[in-house]
Coordinates of C-alpha atoms and ligand atoms in Angstrom, one line a residue:
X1 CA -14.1 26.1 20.9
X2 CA -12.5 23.6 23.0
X3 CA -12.0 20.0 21.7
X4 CA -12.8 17.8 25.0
X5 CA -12.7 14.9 22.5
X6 CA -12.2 13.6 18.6
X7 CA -15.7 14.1 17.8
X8 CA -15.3 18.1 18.5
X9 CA -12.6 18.0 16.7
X10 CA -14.2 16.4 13.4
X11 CA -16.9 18.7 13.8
X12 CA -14.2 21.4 13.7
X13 CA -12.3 19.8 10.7
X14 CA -15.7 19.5 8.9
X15 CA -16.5 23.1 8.7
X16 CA -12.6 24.1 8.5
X17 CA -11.2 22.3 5.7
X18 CA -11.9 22.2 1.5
X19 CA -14.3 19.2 2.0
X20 CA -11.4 17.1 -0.7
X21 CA -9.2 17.5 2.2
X22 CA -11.8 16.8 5.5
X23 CA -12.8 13.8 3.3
X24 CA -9.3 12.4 2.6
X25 CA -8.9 12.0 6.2
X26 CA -12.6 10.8 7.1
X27 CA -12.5 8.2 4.0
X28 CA -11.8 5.1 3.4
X29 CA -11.5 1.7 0.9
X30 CA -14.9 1.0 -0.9
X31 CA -18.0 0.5 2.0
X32 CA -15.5 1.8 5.1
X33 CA -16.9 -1.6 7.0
X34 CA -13.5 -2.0 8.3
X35 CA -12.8 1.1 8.6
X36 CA -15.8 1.8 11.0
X37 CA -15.1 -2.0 12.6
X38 CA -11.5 -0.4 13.6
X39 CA -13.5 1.7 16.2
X40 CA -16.6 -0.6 17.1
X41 CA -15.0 -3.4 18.0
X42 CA -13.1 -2.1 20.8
X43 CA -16.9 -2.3 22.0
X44 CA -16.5 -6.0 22.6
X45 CA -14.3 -5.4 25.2
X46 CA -15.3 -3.9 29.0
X47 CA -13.6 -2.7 31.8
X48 CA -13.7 -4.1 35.1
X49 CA -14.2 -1.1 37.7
X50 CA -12.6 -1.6 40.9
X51 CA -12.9 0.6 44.0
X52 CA -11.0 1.8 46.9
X53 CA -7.6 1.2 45.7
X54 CA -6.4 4.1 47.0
X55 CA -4.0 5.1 44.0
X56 CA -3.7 9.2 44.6
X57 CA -1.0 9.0 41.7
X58 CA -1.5 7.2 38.6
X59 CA 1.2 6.3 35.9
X60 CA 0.4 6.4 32.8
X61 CA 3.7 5.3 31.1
X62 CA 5.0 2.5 28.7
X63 CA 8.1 1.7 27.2
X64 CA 8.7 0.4 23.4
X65 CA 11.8 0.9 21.6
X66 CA 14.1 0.7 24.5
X67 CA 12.5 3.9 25.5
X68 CA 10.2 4.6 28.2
X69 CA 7.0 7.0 27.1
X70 CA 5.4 9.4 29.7
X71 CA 1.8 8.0 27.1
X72 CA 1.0 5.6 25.9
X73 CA 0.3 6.6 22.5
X74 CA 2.0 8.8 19.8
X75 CA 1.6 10.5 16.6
X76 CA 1.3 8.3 13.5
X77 CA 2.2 8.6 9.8
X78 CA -0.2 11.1 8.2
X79 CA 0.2 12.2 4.7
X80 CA -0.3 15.7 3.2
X81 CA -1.0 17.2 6.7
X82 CA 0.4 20.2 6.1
X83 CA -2.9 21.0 3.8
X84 CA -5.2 20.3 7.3
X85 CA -3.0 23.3 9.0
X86 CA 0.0 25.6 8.0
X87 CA 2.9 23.8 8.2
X88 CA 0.9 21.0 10.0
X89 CA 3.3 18.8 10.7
X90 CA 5.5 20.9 12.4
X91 CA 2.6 21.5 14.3
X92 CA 1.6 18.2 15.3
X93 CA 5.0 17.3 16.1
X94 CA 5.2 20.2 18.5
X95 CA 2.1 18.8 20.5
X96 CA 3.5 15.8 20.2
X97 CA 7.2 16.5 21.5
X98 CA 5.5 19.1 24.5
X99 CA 3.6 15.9 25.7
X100 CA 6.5 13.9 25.7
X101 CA 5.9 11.6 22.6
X102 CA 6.9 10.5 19.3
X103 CA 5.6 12.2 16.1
X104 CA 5.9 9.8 12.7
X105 CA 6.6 12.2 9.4
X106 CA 5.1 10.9 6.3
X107 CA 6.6 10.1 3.4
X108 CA 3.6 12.0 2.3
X109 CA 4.5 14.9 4.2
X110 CA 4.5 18.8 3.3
X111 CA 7.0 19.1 5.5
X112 CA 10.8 18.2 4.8
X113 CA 12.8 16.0 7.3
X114 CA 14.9 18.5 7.4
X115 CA 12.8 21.3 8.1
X116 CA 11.1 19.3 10.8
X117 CA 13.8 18.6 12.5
X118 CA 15.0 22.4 12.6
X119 CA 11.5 23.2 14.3
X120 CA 11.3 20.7 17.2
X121 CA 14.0 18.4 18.9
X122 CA 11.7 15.9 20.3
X123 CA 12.0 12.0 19.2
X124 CA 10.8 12.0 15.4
X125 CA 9.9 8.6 13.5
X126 CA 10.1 8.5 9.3
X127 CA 7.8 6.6 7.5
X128 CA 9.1 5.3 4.1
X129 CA 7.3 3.6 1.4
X130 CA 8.9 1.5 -1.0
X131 CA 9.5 3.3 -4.6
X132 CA 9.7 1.9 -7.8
X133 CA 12.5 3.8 -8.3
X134 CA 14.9 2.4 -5.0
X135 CA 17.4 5.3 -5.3
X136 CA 14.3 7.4 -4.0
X137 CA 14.0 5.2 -1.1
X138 CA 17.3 5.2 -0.2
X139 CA 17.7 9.0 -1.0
X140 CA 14.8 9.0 1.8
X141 CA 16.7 7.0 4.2
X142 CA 19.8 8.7 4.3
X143 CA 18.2 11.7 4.6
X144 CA 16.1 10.5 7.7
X145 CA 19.2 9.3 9.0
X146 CA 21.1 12.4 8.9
X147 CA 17.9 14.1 10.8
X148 CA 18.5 11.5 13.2
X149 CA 15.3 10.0 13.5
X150 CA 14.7 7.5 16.5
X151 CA 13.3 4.9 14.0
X152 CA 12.6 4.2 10.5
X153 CA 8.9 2.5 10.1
X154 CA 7.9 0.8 6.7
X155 CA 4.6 1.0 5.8
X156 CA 3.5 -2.5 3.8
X157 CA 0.2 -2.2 3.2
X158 CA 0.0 0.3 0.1
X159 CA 2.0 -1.7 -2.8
X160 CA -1.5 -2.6 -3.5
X161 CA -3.3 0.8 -4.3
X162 CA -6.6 1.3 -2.2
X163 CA -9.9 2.5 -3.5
X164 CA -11.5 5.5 -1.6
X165 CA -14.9 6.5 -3.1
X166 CA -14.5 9.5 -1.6
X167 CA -11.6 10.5 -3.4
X168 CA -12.3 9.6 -6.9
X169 CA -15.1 11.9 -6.4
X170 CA -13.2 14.8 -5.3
X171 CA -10.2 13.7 -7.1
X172 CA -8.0 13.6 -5.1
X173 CA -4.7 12.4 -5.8
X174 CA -5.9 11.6 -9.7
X175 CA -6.0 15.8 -10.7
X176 CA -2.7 16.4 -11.1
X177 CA -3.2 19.4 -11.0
X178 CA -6.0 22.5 -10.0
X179 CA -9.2 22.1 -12.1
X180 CA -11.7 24.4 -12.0
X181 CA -14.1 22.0 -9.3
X182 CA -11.4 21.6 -7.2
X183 CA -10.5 25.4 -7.2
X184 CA -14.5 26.1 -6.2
X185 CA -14.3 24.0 -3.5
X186 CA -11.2 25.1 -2.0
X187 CA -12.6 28.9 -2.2
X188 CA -15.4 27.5 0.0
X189 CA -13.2 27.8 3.2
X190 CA -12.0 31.3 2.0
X191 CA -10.0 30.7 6.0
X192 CA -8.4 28.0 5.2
X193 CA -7.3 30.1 2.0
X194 CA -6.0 32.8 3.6
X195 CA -3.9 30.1 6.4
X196 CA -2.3 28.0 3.7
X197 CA -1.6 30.7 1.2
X198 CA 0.4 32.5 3.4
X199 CA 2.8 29.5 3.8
X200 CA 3.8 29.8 0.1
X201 CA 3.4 27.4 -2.5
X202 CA 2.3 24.0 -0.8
X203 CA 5.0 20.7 -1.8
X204 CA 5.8 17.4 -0.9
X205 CA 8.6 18.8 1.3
X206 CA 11.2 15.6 0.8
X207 CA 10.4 16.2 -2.9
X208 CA 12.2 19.3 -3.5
X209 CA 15.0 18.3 -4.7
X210 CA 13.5 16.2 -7.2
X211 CA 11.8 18.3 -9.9
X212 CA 10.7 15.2 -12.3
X213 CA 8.1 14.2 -9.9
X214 CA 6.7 18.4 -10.5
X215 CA 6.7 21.0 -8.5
X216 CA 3.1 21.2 -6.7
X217 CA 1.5 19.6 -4.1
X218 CA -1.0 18.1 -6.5
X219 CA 1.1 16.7 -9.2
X220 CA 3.7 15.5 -6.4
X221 CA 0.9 13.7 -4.9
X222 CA -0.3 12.1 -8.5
X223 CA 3.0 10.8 -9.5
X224 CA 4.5 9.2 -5.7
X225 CA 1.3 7.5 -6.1
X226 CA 2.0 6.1 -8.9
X227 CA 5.8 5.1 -7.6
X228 CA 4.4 3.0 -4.8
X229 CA 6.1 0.0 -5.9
X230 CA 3.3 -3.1 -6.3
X231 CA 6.4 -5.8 -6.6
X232 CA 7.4 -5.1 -2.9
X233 CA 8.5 -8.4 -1.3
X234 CA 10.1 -9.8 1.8
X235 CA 13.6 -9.8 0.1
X236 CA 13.0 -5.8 -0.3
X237 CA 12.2 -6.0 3.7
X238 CA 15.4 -8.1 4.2
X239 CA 17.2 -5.3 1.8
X240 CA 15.9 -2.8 4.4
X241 CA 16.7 -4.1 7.3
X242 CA 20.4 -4.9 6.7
X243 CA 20.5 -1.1 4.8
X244 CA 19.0 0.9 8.0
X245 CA 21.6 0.6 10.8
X246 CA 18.6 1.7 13.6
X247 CA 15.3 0.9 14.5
X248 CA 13.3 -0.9 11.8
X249 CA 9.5 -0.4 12.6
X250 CA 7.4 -2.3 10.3
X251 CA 3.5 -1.2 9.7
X252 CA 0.5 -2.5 8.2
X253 CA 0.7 -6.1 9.4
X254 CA -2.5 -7.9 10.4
X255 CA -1.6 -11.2 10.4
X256 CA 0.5 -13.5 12.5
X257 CA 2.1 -15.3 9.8
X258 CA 3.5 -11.9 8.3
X259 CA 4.0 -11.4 12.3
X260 CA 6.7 -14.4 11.9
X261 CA 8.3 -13.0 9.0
X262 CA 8.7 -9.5 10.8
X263 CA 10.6 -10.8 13.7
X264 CA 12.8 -13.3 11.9
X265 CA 13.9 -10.6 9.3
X266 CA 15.0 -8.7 13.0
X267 CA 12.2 -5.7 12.6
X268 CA 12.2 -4.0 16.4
X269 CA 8.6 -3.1 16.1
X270 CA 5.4 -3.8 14.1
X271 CA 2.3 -2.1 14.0
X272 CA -0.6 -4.1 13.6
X273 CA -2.5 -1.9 11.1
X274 CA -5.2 -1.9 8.3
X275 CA -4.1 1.4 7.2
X276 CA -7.3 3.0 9.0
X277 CA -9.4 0.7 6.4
X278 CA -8.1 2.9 3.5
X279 CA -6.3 -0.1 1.5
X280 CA -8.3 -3.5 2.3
X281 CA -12.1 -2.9 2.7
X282 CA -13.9 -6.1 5.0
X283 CA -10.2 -6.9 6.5
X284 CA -10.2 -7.7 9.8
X285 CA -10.1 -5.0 12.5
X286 CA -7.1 -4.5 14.1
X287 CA -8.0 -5.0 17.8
X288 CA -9.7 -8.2 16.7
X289 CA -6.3 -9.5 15.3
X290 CA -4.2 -8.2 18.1
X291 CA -4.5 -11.3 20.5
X292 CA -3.4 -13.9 18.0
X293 CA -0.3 -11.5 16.7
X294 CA 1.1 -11.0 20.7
X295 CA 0.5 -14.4 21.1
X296 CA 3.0 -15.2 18.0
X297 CA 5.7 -12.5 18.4
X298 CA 5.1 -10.2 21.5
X299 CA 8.3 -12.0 23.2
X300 CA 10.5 -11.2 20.1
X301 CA 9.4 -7.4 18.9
X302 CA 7.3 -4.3 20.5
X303 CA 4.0 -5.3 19.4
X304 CA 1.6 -1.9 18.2
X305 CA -1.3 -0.7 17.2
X306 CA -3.9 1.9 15.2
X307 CA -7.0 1.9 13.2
X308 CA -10.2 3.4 15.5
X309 CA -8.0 4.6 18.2
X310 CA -10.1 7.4 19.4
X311 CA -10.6 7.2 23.3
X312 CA -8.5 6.7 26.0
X313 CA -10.8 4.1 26.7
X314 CA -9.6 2.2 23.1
X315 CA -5.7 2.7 24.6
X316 CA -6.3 1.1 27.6
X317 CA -7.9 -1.9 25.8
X318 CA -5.4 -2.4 23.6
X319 CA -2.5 -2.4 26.3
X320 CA -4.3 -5.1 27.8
X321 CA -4.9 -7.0 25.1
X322 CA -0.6 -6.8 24.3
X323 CA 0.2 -3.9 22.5
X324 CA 3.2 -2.2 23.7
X325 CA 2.0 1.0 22.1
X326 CA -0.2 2.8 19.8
X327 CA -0.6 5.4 17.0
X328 CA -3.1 7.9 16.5
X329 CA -4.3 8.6 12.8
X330 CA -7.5 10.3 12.2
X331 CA -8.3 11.6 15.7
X332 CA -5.1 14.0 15.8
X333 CA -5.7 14.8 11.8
X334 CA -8.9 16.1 12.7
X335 CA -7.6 18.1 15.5
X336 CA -4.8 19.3 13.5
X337 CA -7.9 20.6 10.9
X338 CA -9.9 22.1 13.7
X339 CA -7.4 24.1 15.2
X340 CA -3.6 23.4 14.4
X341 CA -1.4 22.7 17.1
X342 CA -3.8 24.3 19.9
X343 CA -6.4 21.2 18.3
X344 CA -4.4 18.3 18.8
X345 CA -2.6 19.6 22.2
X346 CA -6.1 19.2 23.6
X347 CA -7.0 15.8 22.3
X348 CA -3.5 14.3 23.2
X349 CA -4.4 15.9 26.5
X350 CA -8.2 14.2 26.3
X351 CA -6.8 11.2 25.4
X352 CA -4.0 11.2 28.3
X353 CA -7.0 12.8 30.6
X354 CA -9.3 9.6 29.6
X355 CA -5.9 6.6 30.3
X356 CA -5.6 8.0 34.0
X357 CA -9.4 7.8 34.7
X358 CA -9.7 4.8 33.3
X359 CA -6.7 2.7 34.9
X360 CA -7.6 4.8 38.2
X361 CA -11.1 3.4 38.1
X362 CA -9.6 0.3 37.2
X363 CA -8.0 0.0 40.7
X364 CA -4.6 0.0 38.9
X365 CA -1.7 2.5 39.5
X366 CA -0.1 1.7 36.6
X367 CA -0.8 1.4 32.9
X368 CA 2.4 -0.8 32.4
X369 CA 0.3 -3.4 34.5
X370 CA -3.0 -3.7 32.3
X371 CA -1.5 -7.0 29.9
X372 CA -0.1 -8.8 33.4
X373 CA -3.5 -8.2 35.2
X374 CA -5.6 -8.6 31.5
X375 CA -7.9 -11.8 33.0
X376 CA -8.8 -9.1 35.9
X377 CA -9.4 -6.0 34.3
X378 CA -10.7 -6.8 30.5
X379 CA -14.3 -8.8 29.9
X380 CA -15.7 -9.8 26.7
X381 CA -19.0 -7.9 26.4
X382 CA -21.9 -10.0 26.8
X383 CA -23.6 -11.4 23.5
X384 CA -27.0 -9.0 22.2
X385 CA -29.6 -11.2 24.3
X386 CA -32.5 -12.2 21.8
Ligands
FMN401 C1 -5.5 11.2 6.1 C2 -4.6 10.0 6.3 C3 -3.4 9.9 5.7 C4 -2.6 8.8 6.0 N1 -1.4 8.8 5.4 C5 -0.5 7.8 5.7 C6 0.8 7.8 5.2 O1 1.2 8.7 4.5 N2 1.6 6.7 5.6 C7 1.1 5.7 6.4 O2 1.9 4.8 6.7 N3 -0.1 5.7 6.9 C8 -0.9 6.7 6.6 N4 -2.2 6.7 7.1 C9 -2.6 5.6 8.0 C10 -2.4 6.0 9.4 O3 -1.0 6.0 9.7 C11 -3.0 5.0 10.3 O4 -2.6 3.7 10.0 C12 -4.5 5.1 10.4 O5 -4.9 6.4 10.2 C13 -5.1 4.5 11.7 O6 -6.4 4.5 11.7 P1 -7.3 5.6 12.4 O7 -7.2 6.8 11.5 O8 -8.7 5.0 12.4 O9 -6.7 5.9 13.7 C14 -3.0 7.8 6.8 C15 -4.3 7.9 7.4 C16 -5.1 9.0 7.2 C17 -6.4 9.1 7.9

């Protein structure tokens, strides 16, 4: 089947994957309001459609980090993805790298730094979380340093554990290890059996080398949890940043204050993120923030953005409301479910498919323009009339 967008490919990922997995990605904190508000609100924003502008050749390129991107978007942080596909990370990041783009390894990953950087040689970011125990951390960072990773992005948003309905049920991330419910509903995708067994014994690849935290996926999973450090402060950010000699990326921020805090402690980047609504349920959405946080620090650091991407449509909007760049989380985890790195090779094509019609029919030739020309090309949607 092909996946012409991100609703194929959840429809995929839905009859694919061990429905613990299909709903660790699909989930999110308590209701999911902000979760589904990530996507909708894009909604309040139109695009202006111009005519005759004559552009045979469109651009679709941006530049964050010093770099110049051939998209737009790239490959965010996405824990335990090697269970969605074998060796799914190295997957994704191969997509990724063909098109051009950055992929973002988990600290949650199955697969190691190391071993990722062996299968692909295209620009990888690391995402590290901040460990109770801070020789784990910076065991993490040297090691993403030696893979020579482009940047090093720190996720902020998770000292605080979030509540997924979803998983408790399934329990996910509280077994540590294979009960006899979880067992039955893995053997109800006998496919995705037979894929992942034939990988080996499934780990949290930057774990190996650490046996006290166990020695399967599940109970890795169980006890990092639990080392997600809820004490994290600035001073640990200002640690970081004078520790990690390259690109410091900070993610989860959603608030133009913390904004502030970002660019004085001398992060390059931020991503304005809610974590996909899987920490804070009824937080703001993230496009609705993203105004007021360009307005505070887009002069000083690479502004960016996820939670809801989905469309090409939602990447457009959000370069013209500021962001320098944005992350896909769920819509390439699905394709990744639905069919490895075939899957999300055809949504990051969608996606790119969906920027060039959109800035085309925009009358613009380029999608570096769209936060110049934002009073042309953006409208508010009009108000429900009574
Ligand atoms: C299944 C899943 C696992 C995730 N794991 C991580 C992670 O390990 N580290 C991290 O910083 N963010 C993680 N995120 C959050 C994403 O990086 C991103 O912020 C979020 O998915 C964006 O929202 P979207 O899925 O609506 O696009 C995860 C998201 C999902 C859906």
């Amino acid at each position: 089947m092909v996946i012409a967008s991100w609703e194929d490919a959840r429809r995929l990922a839905r009859r694919r994957l061990p429905k613990i997995f299909f709903d660790y990605i699909d989930g999110a904190a308590f209701s999911e309001q902000t979760a589904r508000a990530n996507v909708d609100d894009y909604d309040h924003w139109l695009l202006n459609q111009r005519v005759l502008a004559g552009h045979a050749q469109r651009d679709s390129s941006t530049a964050y980090l010093g770099k110049t991107r051939p998209l737009p978007f790239m490959l965010g942080p996405v824990g335990f993805s090697g269970l969605f596909a074998p060796q799914g990370e190295i997957q994704a990041a191969r997509a990724a790298h063909a098109a051009g783009i950055p992929f973002c390894l988990s600290n949650f990953g199955i697969t190691s730094l190391e071993d990722l950087r062996k299968a692909t040689d295209g620009p990888i970011w690391f995402q590290l979380y901040v460990m109770r125990d801070r020789s784990l951390s910076e065991l993490f960072m040297a090691r993403a340093e030696a893979a020579g990773v482009e940047a090093l992005c720190v996720t902020v948003d998770t000292s605080v554990g979030g509540v997924r309905d979803r998983d408790i049920r399934n329990g996910f991330r509280s077994a540590s290890r294979l009960t006899p419910r979880i067992a039955l509903g893995l053997l109800a995708r006998p496919m995705w059996c037979l894929r992942i067994a034939a990988g080996g014994p499934l780990r949290i690849g930057n774990l190996r080398d650490q046996p006290q935290y166990g020695r399967r996926v599940l109970e890795q999973a169980s006890k990092l949890t639990g080392e997600l450090d809820p004490s994290t402060n600035w001073e640990d950010m200002k640690r970081i940043r004078q520790r990690w000699k390259g690109r410091l990326v900070i993610k989860g921020i959603l608030a133009a204050e913390d904004a502030l805090r970002c660019a004085e402690l001398g992060a390059d980047a931020i991503v304005v993120s809610n974590h996909g609504g899987r920490q804070l349920d009824c937080s703001p959405s993230t496009v609705s923030v993203l105004p007021e946080i360009v307005a505070a620090v887009g002069e000083r650091l690479d502004v960016l953005i996820d939670g809801g991407v989905r469309r090409g449509s939602h990447v457009v909007k959000a370069l013209a409301l500021g962001a320098r760049g944005v992350l896909l989380g769920r819509a390439y985890a699905y394709a990744l479910g639905a069919a490895g790195e075939k899957g999300v090779t055809q949504l990051i094509e969608a996606i790119a498919t969906e920027i060039d019609v959109c800035i085309g029919h925009m009358g613009l030739a380029r999608a570096d323009e769209l936060y110049r020309r934002r009073s042309e090309v953006l409208r508010r949607h009009a108000a429900p009339g009574p």
